[in-house]
XYZ file of C-alpha atoms in Angstrom:
339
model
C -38.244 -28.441 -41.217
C -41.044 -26.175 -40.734
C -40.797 -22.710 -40.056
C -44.017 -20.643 -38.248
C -43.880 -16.119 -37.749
C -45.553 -13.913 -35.538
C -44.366 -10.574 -33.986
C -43.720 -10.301 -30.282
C -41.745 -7.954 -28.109
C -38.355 -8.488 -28.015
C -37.134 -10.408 -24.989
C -35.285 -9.063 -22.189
C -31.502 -8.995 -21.901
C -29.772 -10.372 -18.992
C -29.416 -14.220 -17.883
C -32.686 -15.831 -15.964
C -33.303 -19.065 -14.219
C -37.122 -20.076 -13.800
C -38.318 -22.894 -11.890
C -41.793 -23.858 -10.926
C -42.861 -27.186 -9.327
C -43.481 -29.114 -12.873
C -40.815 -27.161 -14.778
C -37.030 -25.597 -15.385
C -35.332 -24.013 -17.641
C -32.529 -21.919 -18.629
C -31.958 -18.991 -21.289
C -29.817 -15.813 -21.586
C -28.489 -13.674 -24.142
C -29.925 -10.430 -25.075
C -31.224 -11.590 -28.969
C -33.887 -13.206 -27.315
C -34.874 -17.284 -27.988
C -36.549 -20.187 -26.089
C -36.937 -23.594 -26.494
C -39.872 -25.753 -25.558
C -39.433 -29.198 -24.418
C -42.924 -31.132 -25.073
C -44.047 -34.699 -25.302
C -45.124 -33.891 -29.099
C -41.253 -32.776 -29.639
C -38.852 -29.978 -29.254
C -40.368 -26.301 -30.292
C -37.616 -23.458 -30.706
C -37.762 -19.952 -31.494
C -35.672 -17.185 -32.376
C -36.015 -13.809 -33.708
C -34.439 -11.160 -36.650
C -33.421 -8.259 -34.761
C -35.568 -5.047 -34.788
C -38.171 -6.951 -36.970
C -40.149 -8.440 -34.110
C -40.409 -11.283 -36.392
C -39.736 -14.931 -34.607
C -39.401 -18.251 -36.084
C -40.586 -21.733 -34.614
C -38.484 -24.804 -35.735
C -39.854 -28.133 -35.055
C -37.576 -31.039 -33.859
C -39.889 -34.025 -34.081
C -37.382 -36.335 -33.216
C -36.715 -35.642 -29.810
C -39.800 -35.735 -28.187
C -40.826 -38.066 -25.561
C -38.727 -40.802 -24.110
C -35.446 -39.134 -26.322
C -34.591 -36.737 -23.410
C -31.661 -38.375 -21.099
C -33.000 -38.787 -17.768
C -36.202 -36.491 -18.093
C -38.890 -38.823 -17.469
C -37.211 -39.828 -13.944
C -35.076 -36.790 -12.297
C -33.265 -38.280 -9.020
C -34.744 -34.905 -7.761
C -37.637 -34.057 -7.197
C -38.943 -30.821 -9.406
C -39.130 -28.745 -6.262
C -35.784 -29.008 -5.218
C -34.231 -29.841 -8.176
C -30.856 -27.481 -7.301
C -31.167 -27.523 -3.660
C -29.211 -31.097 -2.450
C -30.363 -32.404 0.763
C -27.840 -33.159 3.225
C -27.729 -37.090 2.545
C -28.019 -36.079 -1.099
C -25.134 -34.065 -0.825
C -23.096 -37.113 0.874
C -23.548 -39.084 -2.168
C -23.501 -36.771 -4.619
C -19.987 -36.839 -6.292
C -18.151 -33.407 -6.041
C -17.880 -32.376 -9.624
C -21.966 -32.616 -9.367
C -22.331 -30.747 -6.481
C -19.997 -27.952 -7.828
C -22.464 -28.347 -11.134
C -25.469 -27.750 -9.026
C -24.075 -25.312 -7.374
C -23.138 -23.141 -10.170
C -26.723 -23.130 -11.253
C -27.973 -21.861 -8.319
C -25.662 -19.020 -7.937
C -26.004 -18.002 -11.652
C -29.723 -18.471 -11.035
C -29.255 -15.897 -8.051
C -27.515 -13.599 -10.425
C -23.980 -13.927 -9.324
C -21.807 -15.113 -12.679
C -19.137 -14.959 -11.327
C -19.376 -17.154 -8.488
C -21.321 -19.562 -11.258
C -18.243 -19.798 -13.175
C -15.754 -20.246 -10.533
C -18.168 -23.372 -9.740
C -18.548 -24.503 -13.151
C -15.150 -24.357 -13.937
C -14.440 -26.682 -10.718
C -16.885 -29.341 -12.434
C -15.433 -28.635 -15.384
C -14.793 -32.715 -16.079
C -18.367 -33.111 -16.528
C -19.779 -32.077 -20.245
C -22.681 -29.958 -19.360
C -20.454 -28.123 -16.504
C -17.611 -27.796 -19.345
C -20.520 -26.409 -22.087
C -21.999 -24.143 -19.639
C -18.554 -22.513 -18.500
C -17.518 -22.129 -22.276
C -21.284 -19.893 -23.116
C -20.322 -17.836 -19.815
C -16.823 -17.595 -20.611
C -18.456 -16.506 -24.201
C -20.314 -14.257 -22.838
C -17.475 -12.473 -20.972
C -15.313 -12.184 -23.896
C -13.073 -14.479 -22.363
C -12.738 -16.440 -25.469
C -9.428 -18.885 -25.326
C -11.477 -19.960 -21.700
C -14.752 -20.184 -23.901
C -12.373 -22.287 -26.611
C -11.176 -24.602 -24.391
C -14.645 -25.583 -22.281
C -16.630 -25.697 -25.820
C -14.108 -28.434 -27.556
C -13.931 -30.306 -23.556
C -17.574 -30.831 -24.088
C -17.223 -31.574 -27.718
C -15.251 -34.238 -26.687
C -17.703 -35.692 -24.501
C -20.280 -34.773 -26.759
C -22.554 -37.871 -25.852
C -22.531 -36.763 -22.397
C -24.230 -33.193 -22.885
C -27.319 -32.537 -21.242
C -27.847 -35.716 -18.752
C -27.039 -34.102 -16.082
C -29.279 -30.937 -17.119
C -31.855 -33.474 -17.899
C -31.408 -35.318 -14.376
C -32.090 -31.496 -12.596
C -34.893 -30.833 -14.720
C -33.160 -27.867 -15.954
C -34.070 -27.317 -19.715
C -30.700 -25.201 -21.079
C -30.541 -22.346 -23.904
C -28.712 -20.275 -25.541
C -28.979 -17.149 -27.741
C -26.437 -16.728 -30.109
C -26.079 -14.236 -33.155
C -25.665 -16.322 -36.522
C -25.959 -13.100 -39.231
C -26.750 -9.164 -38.203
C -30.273 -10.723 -39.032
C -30.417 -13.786 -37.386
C -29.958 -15.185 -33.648
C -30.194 -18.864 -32.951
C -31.266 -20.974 -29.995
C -28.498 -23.687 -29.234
C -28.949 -26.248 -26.468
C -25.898 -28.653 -25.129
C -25.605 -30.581 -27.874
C -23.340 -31.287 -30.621
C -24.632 -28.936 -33.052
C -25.109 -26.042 -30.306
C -21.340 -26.507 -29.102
C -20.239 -25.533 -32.820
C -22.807 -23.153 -33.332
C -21.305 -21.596 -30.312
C -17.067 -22.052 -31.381
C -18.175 -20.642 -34.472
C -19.039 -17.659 -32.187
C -15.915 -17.872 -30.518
C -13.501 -17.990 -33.604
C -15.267 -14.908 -35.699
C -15.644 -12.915 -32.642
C -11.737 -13.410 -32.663
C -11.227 -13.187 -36.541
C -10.569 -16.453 -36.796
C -12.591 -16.934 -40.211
C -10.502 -20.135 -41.135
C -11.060 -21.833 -38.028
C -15.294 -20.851 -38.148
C -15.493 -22.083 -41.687
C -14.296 -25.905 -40.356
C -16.770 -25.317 -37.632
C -19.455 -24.697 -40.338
C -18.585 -27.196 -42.392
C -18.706 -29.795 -39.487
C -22.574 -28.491 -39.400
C -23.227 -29.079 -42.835
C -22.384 -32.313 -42.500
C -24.401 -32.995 -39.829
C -27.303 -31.021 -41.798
C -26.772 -29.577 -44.888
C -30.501 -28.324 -45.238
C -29.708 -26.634 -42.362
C -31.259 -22.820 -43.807
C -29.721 -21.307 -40.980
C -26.420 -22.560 -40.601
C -26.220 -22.750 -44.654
C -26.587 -18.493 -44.084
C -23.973 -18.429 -41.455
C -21.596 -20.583 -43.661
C -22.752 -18.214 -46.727
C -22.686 -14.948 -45.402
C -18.600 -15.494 -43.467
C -17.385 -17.519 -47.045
C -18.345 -14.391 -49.109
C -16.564 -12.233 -46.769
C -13.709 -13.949 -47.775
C -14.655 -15.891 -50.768
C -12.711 -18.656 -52.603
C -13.995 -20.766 -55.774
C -14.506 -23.438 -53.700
C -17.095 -21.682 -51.015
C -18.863 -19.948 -54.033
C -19.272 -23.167 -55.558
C -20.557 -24.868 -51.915
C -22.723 -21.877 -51.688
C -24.405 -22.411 -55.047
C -24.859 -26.694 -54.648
C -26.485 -26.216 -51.266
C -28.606 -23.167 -51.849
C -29.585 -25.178 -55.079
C -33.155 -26.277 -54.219
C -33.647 -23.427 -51.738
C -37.373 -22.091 -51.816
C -38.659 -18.650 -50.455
C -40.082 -20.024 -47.530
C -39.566 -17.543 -44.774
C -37.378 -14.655 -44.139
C -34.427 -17.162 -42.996
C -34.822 -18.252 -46.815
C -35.075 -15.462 -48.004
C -32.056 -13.990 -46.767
C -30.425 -17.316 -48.184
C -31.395 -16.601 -51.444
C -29.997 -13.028 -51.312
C -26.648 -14.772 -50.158
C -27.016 -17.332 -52.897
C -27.543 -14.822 -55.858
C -24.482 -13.091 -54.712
C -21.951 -16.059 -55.031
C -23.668 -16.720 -58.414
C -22.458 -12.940 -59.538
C -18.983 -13.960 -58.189
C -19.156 -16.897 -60.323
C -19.995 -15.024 -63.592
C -23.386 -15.854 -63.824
C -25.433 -12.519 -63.423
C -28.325 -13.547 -65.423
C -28.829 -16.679 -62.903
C -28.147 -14.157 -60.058
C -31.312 -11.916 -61.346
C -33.797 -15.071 -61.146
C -33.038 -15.800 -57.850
C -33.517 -12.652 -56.785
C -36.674 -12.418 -58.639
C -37.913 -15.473 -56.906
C -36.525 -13.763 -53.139
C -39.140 -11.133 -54.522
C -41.957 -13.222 -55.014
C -42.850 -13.341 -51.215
C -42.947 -10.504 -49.114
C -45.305 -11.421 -46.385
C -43.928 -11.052 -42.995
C -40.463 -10.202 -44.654
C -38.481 -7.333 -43.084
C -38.510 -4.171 -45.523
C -34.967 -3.952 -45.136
C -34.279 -7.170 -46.684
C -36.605 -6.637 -49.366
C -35.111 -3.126 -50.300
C -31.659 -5.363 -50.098
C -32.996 -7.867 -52.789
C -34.854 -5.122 -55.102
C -31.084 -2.853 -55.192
C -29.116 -5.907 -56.029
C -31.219 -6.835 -58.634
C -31.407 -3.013 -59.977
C -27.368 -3.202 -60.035
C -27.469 -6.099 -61.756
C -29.813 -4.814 -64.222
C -27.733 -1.672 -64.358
C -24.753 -3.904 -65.166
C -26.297 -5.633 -68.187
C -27.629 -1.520 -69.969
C -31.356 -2.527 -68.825
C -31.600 1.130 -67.686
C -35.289 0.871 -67.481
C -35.729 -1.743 -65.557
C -33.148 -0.255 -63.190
C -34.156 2.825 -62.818
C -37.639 1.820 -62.223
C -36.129 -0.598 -59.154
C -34.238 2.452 -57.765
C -36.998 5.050 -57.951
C -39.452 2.382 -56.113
C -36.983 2.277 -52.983
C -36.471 5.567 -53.197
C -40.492 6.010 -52.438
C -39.710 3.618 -49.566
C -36.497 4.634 -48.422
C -34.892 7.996 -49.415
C -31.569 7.517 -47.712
C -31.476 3.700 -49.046
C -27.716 3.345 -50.297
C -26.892 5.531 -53.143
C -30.102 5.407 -54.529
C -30.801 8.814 -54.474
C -27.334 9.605 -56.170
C -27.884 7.189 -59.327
C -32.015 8.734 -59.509
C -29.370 12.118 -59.531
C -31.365 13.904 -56.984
């Protein structure tokens, strides 16, 4: 899974609905993200918040031919949510009220886009779509109950999105650092209950969510820092010990890994192993390209307390003076430099 940075300009809160004669899609969320559907496969991005920094994830395996319905939309890309009259006779009236909600949310009016989707509820992508507006509201047991309908239907998401033309995505916060880009699928319908139960403090009830993930993908990087950064917040033996066998062969290949890595080396110092803790953050170090300062200030003041832990003073001291040059107000860092 190959990662790709650049900076940009963050993207625009607010939900939008753009459609041109050869194209549709859908996005909103104020963490900004896109996906790109192209016949060479699936491009995503998504950004760290007030870094600039975005990362591309390639999904070779759903490129062309693996979209539902794309290559032959019953409409045509012009009027792909506007039902002629005979179309409307024929369409059935779960579809219509599917349609329908798209065009009102695409005119702005949510709430009118709800009412709709929650008529056509029956239908997956109608029941997936409700839940991330319902989500978006706050209205979370609603959001609950349309994310596990279309869970259940799973292997119905996105044909009828794909019959419309209309490419779906969502933005969706995975660590203070990190949003993700989820699309009606299986893996975007946890993504997004995983959402729903710590935005309730439901911890217990996100970790199964997680875990359903890693099973789908444990080299996941990004749902592997979701999982790690929620089971340290309330850690057990058992998620320290998940954290450390699936962070094993993690390298420092972006900024997703290394803010892994700083998640890994701390369930290694809650296992007792400090010295093991101290190499991976030396190797978190190692790369610092395109890596927000913050995180690498982060890594570097771990590592000094860890040092400071085991009497190696020196080597402490000389990690807390060098973020001090950077950062002044870092932490205590000015308190332990006793200035």
């Amino acid at each position: 899974m190959a990662f790709r940075f650049w900076r940009r300009i963050r993207l625009a809160p607010g939900v939008t609905l753009n459609l041109s004669k050869s194209a549709a899609s859908l996005s909103f969320g104020p963490r900004g993200a896109k996906y790109t559907i192209s016949p060479r496969g699936n491009r995503a991005t998504a950004g760290i918040p007030g870094t600039g920094l975005f990362y591309t994830m390639r999904d070779p395996g759903a490129g062309r031919g693996q979209e539902r319905g794309a290559s032959a939309p019953m409409v045509r890309a012009r009027d792909r949510l506007t039902l002629g009259f005979f179309q409307r006779l024929i369409t059935p009236a779960a579809e219509r009220a599917f349609v329908d909600g798209l065009k009102a949310l695409n005119e702005g009016d949510d709430s009118e886009a709800l009412v709709l989707l929650d008529r056509s509820a029956s239908l997956a992508d109608a029941a997936w779509l409700a839940g991330m507006l319902h989500l978006k509201s706050e209205n979370f047991e609603q959001a609950e109950r349309c994310l596990l309908d279309a869970l259940e239907r799973r292997h119905e998401l996105d044909s009828l999105f794909s019959k419309y033309g209309v490419n779906a995505t969502i933005s969706l916060p995975i660590t203070p650092e990190i949003s993700a880009h989820v699309r009606p699928r299986e893996r975007g319908t946890l993504l997004a209950l995983v959402e729903v139960y710590q935005l309730q403090g439901r911890s217990g009830d996100a970790l199964i969510r997680l875990d359903q993930l890693l099973d789908l993908d444990k080299s996941d990087p990004v749902v592997l820092l979701s999982f790690a950064e929620l089971a340290l917040d309330h850690p057990n033996p058992e998620h320290l010990r998940r954290i450390a066998e699936l962070s094993a062969s993690v390298e420092n290949e972006t900024p997703v890994h290394t803010a892994l890595l700083l998640y890994r080396a701390r369930a290694l110092v809650s296992l007792g192993l400090p010295d093991a803790a101290i190499d991976v953050l030396t190797l978190a170090l190692r790369r610092r390209k395109d890596r927000p300062d913050e995180l690498l200030r982060q890594v570097r003041y771990e590592r000094a307390l860890l040092y400071d832990g085991q009497r190696r003073q020196a080597q402490a001291r000389r990690e807390f003076e060098r973020i001090y040059a950077e950062d002044p107000r870092f932490e205590d860092v000015a308190e332990r430099l006793e200035l």
